[in-house]
Short mmCIF file of C-alpha atoms in Angstrom, two decimals:
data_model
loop_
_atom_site.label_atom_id
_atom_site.label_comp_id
_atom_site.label_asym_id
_atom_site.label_seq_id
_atom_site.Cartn_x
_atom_site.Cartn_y
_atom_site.Cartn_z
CA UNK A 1 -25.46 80.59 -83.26
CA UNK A 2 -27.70 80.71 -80.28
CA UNK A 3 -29.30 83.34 -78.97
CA UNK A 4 -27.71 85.15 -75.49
CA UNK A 5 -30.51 83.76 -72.64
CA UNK A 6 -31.66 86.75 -70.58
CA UNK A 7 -29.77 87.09 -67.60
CA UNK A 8 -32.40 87.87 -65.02
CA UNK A 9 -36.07 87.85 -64.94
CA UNK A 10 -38.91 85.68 -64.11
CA UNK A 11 -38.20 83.48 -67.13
CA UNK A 12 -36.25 81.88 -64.35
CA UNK A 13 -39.24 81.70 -61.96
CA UNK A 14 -41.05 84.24 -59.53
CA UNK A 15 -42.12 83.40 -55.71
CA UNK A 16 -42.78 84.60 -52.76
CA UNK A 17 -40.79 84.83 -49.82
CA UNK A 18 -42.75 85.12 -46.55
CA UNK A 19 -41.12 85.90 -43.58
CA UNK A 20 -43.03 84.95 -40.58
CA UNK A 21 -40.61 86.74 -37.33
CA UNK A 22 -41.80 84.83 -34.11
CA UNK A 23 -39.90 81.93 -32.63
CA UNK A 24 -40.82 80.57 -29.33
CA UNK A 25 -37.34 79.81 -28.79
CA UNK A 26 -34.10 81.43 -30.68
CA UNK A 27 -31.40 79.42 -31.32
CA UNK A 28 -27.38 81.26 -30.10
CA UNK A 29 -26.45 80.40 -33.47
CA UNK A 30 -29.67 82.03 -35.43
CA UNK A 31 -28.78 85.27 -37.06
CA UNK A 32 -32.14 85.50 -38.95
CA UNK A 33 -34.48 88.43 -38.18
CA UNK A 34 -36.51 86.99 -35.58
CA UNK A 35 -37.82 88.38 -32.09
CA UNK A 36 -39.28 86.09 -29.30
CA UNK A 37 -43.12 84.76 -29.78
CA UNK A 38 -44.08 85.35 -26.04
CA UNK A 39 -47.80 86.20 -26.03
CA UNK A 40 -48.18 88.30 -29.19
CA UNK A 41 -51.12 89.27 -30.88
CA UNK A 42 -50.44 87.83 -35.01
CA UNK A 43 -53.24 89.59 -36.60
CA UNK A 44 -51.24 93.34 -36.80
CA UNK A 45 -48.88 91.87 -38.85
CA UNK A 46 -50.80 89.12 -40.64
CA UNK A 47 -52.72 92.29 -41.92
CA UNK A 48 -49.78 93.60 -42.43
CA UNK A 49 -48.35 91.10 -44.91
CA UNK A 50 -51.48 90.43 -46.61
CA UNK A 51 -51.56 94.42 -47.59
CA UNK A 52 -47.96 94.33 -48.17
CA UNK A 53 -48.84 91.17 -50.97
CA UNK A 54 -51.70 93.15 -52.44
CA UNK A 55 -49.61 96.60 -53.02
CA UNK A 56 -46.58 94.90 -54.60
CA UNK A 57 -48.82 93.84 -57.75
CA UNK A 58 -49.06 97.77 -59.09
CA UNK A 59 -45.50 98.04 -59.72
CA UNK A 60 -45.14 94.98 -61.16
CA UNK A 61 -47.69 95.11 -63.87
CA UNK A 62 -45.81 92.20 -66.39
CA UNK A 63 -45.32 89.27 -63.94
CA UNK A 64 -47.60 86.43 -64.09
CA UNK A 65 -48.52 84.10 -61.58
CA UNK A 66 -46.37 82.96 -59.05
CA UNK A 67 -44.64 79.82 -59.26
CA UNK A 68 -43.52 79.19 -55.29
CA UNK A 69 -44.33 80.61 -51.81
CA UNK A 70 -42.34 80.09 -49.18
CA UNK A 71 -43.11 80.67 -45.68
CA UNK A 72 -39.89 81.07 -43.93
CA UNK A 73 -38.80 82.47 -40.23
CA UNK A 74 -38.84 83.06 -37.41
CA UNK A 75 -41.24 80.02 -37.16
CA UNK A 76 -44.33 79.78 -39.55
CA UNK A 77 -45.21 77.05 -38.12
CA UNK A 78 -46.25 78.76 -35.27
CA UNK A 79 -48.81 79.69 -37.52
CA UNK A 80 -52.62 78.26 -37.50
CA UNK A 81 -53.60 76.53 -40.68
CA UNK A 82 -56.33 79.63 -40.85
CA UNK A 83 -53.68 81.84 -41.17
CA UNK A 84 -51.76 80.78 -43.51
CA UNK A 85 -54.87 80.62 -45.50
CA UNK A 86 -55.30 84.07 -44.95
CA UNK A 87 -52.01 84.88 -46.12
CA UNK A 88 -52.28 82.47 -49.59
CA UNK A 89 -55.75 84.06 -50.51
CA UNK A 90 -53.92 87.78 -50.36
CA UNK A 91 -51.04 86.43 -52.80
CA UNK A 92 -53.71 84.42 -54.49
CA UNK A 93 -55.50 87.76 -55.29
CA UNK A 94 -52.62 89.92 -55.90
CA UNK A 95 -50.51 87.76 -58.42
CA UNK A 96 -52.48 84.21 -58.50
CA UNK A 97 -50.57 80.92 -58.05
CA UNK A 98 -50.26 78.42 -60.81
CA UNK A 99 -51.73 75.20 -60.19
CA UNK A 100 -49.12 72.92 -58.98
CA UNK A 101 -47.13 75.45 -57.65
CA UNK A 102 -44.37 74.32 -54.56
CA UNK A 103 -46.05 76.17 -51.25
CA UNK A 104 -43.66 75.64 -48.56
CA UNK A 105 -43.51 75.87 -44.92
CA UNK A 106 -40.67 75.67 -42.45
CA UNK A 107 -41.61 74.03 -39.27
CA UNK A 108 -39.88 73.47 -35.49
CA UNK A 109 -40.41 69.52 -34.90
CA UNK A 110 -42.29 70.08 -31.66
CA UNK A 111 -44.31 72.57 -33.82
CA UNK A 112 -45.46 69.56 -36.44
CA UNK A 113 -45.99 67.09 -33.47
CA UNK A 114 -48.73 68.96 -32.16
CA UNK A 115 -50.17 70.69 -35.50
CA UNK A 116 -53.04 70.36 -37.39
CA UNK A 117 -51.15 68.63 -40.27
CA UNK A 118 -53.87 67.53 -42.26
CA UNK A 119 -55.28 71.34 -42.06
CA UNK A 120 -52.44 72.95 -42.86
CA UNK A 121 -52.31 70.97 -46.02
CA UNK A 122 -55.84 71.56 -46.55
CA UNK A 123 -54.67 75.62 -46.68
CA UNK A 124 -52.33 74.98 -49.21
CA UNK A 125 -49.05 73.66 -48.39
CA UNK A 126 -47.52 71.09 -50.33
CA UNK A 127 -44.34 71.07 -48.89
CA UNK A 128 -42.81 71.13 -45.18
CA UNK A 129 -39.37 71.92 -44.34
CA UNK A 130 -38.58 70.60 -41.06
CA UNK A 131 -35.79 72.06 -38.55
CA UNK A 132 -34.66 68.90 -37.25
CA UNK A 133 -30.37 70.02 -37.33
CA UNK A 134 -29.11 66.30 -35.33
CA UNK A 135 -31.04 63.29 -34.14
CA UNK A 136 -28.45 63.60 -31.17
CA UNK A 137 -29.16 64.75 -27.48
CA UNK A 138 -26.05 66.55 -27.03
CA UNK A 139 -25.96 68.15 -30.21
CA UNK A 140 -29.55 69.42 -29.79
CA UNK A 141 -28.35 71.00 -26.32
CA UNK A 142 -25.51 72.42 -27.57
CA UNK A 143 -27.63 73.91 -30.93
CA UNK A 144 -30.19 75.20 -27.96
CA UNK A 145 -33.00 73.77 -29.51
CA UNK A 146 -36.64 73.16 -27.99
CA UNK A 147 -36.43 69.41 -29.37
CA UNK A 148 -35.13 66.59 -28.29
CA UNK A 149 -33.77 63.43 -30.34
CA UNK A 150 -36.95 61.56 -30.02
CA UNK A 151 -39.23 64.75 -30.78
CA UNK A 152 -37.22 65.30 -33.93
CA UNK A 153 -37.48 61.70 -34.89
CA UNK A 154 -41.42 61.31 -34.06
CA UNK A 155 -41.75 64.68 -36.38
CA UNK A 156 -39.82 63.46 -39.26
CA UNK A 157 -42.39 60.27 -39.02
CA UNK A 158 -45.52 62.05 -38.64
CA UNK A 159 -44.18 64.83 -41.39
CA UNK A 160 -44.12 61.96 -43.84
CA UNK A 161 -47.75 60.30 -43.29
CA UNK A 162 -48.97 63.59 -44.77
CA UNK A 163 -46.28 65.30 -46.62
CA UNK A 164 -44.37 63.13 -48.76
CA UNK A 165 -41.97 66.16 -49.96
CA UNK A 166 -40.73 66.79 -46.96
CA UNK A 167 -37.53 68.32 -46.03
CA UNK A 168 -34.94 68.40 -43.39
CA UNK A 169 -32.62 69.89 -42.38
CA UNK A 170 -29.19 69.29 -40.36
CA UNK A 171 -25.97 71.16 -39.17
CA UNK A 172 -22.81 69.93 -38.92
CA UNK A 173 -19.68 70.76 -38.68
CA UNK A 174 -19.96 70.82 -34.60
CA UNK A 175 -16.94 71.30 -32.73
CA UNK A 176 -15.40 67.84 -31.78
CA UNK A 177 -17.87 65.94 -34.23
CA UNK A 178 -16.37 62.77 -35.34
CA UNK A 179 -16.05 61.51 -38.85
CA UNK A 180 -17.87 58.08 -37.55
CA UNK A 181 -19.80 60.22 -35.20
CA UNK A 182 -21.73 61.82 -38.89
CA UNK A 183 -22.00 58.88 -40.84
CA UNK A 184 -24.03 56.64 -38.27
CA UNK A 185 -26.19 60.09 -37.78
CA UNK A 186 -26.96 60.45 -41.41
CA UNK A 187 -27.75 56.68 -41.55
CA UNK A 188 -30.31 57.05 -39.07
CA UNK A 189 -31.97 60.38 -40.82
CA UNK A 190 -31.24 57.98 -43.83
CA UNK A 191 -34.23 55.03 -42.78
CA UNK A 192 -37.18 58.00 -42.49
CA UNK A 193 -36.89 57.96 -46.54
CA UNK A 194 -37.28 61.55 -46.82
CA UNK A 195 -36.89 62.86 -50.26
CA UNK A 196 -34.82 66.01 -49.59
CA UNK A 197 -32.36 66.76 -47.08
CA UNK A 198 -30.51 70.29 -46.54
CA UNK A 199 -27.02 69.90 -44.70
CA UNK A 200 -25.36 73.29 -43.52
CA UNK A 201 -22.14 73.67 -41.61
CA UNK A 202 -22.29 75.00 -38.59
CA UNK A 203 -21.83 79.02 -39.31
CA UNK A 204 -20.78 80.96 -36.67
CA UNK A 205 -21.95 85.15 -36.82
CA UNK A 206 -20.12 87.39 -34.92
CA UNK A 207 -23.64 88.63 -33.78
CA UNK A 208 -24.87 85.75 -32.56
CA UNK A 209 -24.54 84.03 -28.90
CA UNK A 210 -21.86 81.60 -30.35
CA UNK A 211 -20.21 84.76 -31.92
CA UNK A 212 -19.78 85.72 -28.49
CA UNK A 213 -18.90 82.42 -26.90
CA UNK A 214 -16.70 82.15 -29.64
CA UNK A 215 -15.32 85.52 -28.42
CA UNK A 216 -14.93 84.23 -24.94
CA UNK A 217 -12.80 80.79 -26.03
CA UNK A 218 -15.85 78.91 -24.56
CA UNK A 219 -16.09 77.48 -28.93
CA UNK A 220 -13.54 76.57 -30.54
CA UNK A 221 -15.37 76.40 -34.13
CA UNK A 222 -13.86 73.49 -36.20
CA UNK A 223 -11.02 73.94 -38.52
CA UNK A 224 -11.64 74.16 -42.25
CA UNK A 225 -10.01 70.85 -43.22
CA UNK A 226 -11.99 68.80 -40.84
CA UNK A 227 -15.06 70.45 -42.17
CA UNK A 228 -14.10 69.36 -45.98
CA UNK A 229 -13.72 66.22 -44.64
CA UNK A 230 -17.32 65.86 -43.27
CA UNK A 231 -18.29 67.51 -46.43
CA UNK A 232 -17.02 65.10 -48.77
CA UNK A 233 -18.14 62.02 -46.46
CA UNK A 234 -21.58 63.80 -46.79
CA UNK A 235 -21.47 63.38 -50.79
CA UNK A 236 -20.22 60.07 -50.69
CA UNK A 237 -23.04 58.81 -47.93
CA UNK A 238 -26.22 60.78 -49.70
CA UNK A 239 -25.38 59.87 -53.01
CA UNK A 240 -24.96 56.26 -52.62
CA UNK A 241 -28.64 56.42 -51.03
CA UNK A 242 -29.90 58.21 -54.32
CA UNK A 243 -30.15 61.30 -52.79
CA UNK A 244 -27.54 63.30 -54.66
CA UNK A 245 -26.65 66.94 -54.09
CA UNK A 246 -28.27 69.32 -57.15
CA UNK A 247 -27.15 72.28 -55.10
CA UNK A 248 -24.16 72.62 -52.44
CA UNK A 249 -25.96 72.45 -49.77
CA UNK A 250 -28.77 70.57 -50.97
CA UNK A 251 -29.49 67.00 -51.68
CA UNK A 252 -32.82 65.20 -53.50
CA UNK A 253 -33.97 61.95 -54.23
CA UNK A 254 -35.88 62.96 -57.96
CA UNK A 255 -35.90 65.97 -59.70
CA UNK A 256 -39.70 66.87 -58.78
CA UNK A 257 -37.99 66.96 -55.04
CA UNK A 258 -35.62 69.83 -55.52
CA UNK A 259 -36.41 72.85 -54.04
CA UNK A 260 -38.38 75.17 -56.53
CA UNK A 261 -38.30 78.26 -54.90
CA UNK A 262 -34.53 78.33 -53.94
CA UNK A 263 -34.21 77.51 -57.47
CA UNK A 264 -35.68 80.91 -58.57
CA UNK A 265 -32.49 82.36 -56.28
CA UNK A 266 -29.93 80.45 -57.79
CA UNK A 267 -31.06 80.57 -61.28
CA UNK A 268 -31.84 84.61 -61.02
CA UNK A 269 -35.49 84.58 -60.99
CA UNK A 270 -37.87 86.78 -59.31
CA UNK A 271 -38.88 86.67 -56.16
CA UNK A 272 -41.63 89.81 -53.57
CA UNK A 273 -39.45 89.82 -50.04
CA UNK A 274 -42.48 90.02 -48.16
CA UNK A 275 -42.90 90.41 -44.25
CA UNK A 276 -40.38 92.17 -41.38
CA UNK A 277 -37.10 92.08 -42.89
CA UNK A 278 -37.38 90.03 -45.91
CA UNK A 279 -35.09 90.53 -49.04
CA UNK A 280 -36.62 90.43 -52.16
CA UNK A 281 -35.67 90.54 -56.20
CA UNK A 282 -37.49 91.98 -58.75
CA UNK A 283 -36.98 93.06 -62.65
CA UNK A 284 -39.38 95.60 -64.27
CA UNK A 285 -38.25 97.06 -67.84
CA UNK A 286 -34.89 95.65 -67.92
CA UNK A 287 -33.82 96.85 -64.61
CA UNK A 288 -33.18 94.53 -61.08
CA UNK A 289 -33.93 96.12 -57.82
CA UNK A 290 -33.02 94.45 -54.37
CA UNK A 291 -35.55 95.08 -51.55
CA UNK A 292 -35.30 94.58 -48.09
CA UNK A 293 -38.83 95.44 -45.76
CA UNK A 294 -38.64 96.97 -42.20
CA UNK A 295 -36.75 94.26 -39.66
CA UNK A 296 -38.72 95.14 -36.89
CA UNK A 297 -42.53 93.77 -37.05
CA UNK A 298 -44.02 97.04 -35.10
CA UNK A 299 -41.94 99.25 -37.69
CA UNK A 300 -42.67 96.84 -40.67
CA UNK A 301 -46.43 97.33 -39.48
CA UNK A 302 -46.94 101.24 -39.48
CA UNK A 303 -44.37 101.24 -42.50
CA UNK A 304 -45.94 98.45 -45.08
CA UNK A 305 -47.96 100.97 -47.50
CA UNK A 306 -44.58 103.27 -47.51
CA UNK A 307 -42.15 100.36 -48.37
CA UNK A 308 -44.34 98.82 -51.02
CA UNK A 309 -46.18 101.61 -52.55
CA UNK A 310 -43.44 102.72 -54.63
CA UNK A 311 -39.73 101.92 -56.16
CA UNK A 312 -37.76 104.36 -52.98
CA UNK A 313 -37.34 101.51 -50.87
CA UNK A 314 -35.93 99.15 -53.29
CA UNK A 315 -32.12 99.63 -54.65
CA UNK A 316 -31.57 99.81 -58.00
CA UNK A 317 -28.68 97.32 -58.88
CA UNK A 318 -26.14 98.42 -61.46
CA UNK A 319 -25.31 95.25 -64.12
CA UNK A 320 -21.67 94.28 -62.53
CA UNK A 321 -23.44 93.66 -58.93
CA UNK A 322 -26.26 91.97 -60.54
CA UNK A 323 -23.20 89.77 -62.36
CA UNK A 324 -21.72 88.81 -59.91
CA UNK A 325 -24.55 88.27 -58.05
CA UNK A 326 -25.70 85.77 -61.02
CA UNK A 327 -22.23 84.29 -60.91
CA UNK A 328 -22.27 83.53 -57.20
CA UNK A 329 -25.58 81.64 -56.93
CA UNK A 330 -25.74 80.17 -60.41
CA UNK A 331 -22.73 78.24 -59.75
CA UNK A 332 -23.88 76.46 -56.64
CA UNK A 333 -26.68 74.33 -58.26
CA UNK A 334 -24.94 71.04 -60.30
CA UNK A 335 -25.91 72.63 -63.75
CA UNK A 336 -24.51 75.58 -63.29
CA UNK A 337 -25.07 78.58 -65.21
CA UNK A 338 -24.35 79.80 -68.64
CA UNK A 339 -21.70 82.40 -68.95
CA UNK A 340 -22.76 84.40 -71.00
CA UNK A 341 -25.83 85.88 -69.11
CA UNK A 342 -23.13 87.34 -67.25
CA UNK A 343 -20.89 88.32 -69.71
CA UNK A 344 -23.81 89.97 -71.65
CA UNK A 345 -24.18 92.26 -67.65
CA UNK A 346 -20.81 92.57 -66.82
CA UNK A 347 -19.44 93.68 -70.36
CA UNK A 348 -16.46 91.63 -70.03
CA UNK A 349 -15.76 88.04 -70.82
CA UNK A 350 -15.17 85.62 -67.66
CA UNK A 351 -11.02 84.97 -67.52
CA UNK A 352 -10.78 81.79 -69.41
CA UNK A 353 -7.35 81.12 -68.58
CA UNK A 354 -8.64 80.76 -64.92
CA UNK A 355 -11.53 78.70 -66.07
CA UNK A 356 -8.76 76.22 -67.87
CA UNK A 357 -6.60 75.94 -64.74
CA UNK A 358 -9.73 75.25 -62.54
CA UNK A 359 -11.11 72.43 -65.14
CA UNK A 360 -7.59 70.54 -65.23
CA UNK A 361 -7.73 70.62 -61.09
CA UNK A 362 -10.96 68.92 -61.58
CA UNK A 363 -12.94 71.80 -59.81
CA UNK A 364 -15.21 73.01 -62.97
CA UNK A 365 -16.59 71.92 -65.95
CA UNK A 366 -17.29 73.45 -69.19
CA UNK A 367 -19.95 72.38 -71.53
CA UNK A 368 -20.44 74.99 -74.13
CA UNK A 369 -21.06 78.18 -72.60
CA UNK A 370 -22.18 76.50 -69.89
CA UNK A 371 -20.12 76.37 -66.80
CA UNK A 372 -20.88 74.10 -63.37
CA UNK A 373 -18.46 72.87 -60.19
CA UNK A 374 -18.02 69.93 -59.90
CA UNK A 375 -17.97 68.16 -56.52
CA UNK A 376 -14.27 68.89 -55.67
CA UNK A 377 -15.13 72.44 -56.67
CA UNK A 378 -18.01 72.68 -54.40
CA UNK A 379 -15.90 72.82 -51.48
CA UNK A 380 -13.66 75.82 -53.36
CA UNK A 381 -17.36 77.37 -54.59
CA UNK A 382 -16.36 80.98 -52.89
CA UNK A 383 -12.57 81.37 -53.72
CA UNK A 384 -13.53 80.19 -57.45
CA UNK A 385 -16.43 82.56 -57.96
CA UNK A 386 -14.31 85.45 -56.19
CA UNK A 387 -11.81 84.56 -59.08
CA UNK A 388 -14.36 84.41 -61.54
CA UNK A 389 -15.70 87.68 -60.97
CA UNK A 390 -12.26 89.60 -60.10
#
């Protein structure tokens, strides 16, 4: 018999999630934590993260060095390649980074057109993730992006000269977008050769200024079936270019392409929420906590040493959340997740009369313990893993 696999920890990986809260422009469908760049001074809270970095490492005496950093937003990019040096160096020193380790940053395409490419490589990353979201004018006005088709283009070129893993990403799902209309767009992201793409449909928050529109009947969001249907023409167009999806959302020419540090999310790993409002998890003695930092930077600021100097800002998460939790993001990449790590948490076993009916639909497949969607089930992956975990 084999032995039960831990069901958290940073067996599965440990990063760092950076959140960098500036954008010079914010998008009406955005519902990050992000504030408006305007003329701000960075080095308050670039101090500010760097301490935040260094006092995390006390409390977390067992965990080795990390395996991914991820500058995220807001727009890092905004950020000058001495900077983000600045902020490597701190993790460097409080937790080192393994040689080889995935560094990546997320970047606006007017943002790459005019950085200093070459220097922000030279600080460390390895990886760019690039906001492209269409290669179409109207869908770039309607998105309220800074970019237009040709910008988003030339950065996708110039990304590639120096980064060859680079990412992109794109939303769909617009209202009135055309099954033809989708396929000639992802054959023309399709000739840049990039090696990972990230496809979202368009969400709409109740927050946000589509939320509102949406409020207003100015959107009409599209209807579910129409979005499956641009879903599964996705799959069929990425995978017959050898970019196949290893995660719903996400699609990769070669394993050494796939995303490492979402990987730590989905398989349960570890991960320091560092910056104004970012979420972090972390497992010391057996126990997960769930952290989540100050969302505004002037409160994140004059608050770091009091959120990170100690456990009272992080949650304690009882073993059925952290189940469930498990349950929810370990079935999203293609290899799912073994059962039994949340079994072993949840003190029940998973309803395997459920798991029967959704393997003769063709939604799931068992392999062992081992349970995985398949790519029907992809496009159920909420109402099964609700089921799942009733």
């Amino acid at each position: 018999m084999t032995e039960t696999p831990a069901p958290f920890g940073p067996e599965y990986g440990f990063g760092a999630y950076i959140h960098w809260p500036y954008c010079s422009k914010i998008c009406p469908y955005c519902d990050f934590n992000v504030y408006a760049a305007k003329d701000r001074d960075p080095s308050l809270l670039l101090q500010a993260i760097c301490d935040d970095l260094k006092i995390h490492r006390p409390r977390m005496p067992q965990h080795g060095a990390l395996d991914a950093v991820f500058l995220g937003g807001g727009t890092p990019s905004l950020l000058k390649p001495v900077e983000i040096v600045e902020i490597l160096r701190a993790a460097d020193e409080a937790f080192g980074i393994k040689d080889g380790a995935e560094i990546t940053l997320e970047a606006n395409p007017n943002d790459v057109l005019r950085a200093d490419l070459r220097g922000l490589k030279a600080a460390g990353v390895n990886r760019l993730s690039v906001g492209v979201q269409s290669l179409r004018p109207a869908a770039l006005a309607f998105l309220g992006r800074d970019h237009d088709e040709h910008a988003a283009m030339a950065s996708i070129a110039r990304a590639m000269k120096v980064f060859p893993n680079t990412s992109i990403d794109l939303i769909y799902a617009r209202p009135g977008q055309s099954l033809q209309e989708w396929q000639l767009e992802l054959e023309d992201v399709l000739k840049f050769g990039v090696p990972h793409i990230s496809l979202y449909e368009l969400t709409i928050e109740e927050r946000t200024a589509f939320g509102k529109a949406v409020e207003r009947g100015q959107i009409v969001p599209m209807e579910d079936d129409d979005q499956a249907d641009l879903y599964e023409l996705t799959q069929t167009i990425l995978g017959a270019a050898g970019l196949p999806a290893y995660e719903v959302s996400n699609h990769a020419m070669a394993p050494e392409y796939q995303s490492r540090h979402n990987q730590i999310y989905w398989h349960g790993g570890d991960w320091i929420g560092v910056g104004p409002g970012a979420h972090g998890r972390v497992s010391v003695n057996g126990q997960r906590y769930a952290s989540e930092a100050e969302k505004r930077p002037d409160a994140y600021i004059a608050n770091v040493q009091a959120l990170a100097s100690g456990w009272s800002a992080a949650q304690k998460l009882y073993p059925l959340d952290i189940a469930r939790e498990l349950l929810a993001m370990g079935l999203r990449p293609s290899g799912g997740i073994d059962r039994r790590r949340v079994e072993v948490l949840s003190g029940r076993s998973l309803p395997q009369n459920k798991i029967d009916v959704f393997v003769a639909e063709g939604w799931l497949k068992e392999d062992g313990p081992r349970i995985a969607l398949t790519a029907a089930g992809r496009l159920l992956a909420d109402a099964i893993t609700a089921e799942l975990a009733a």
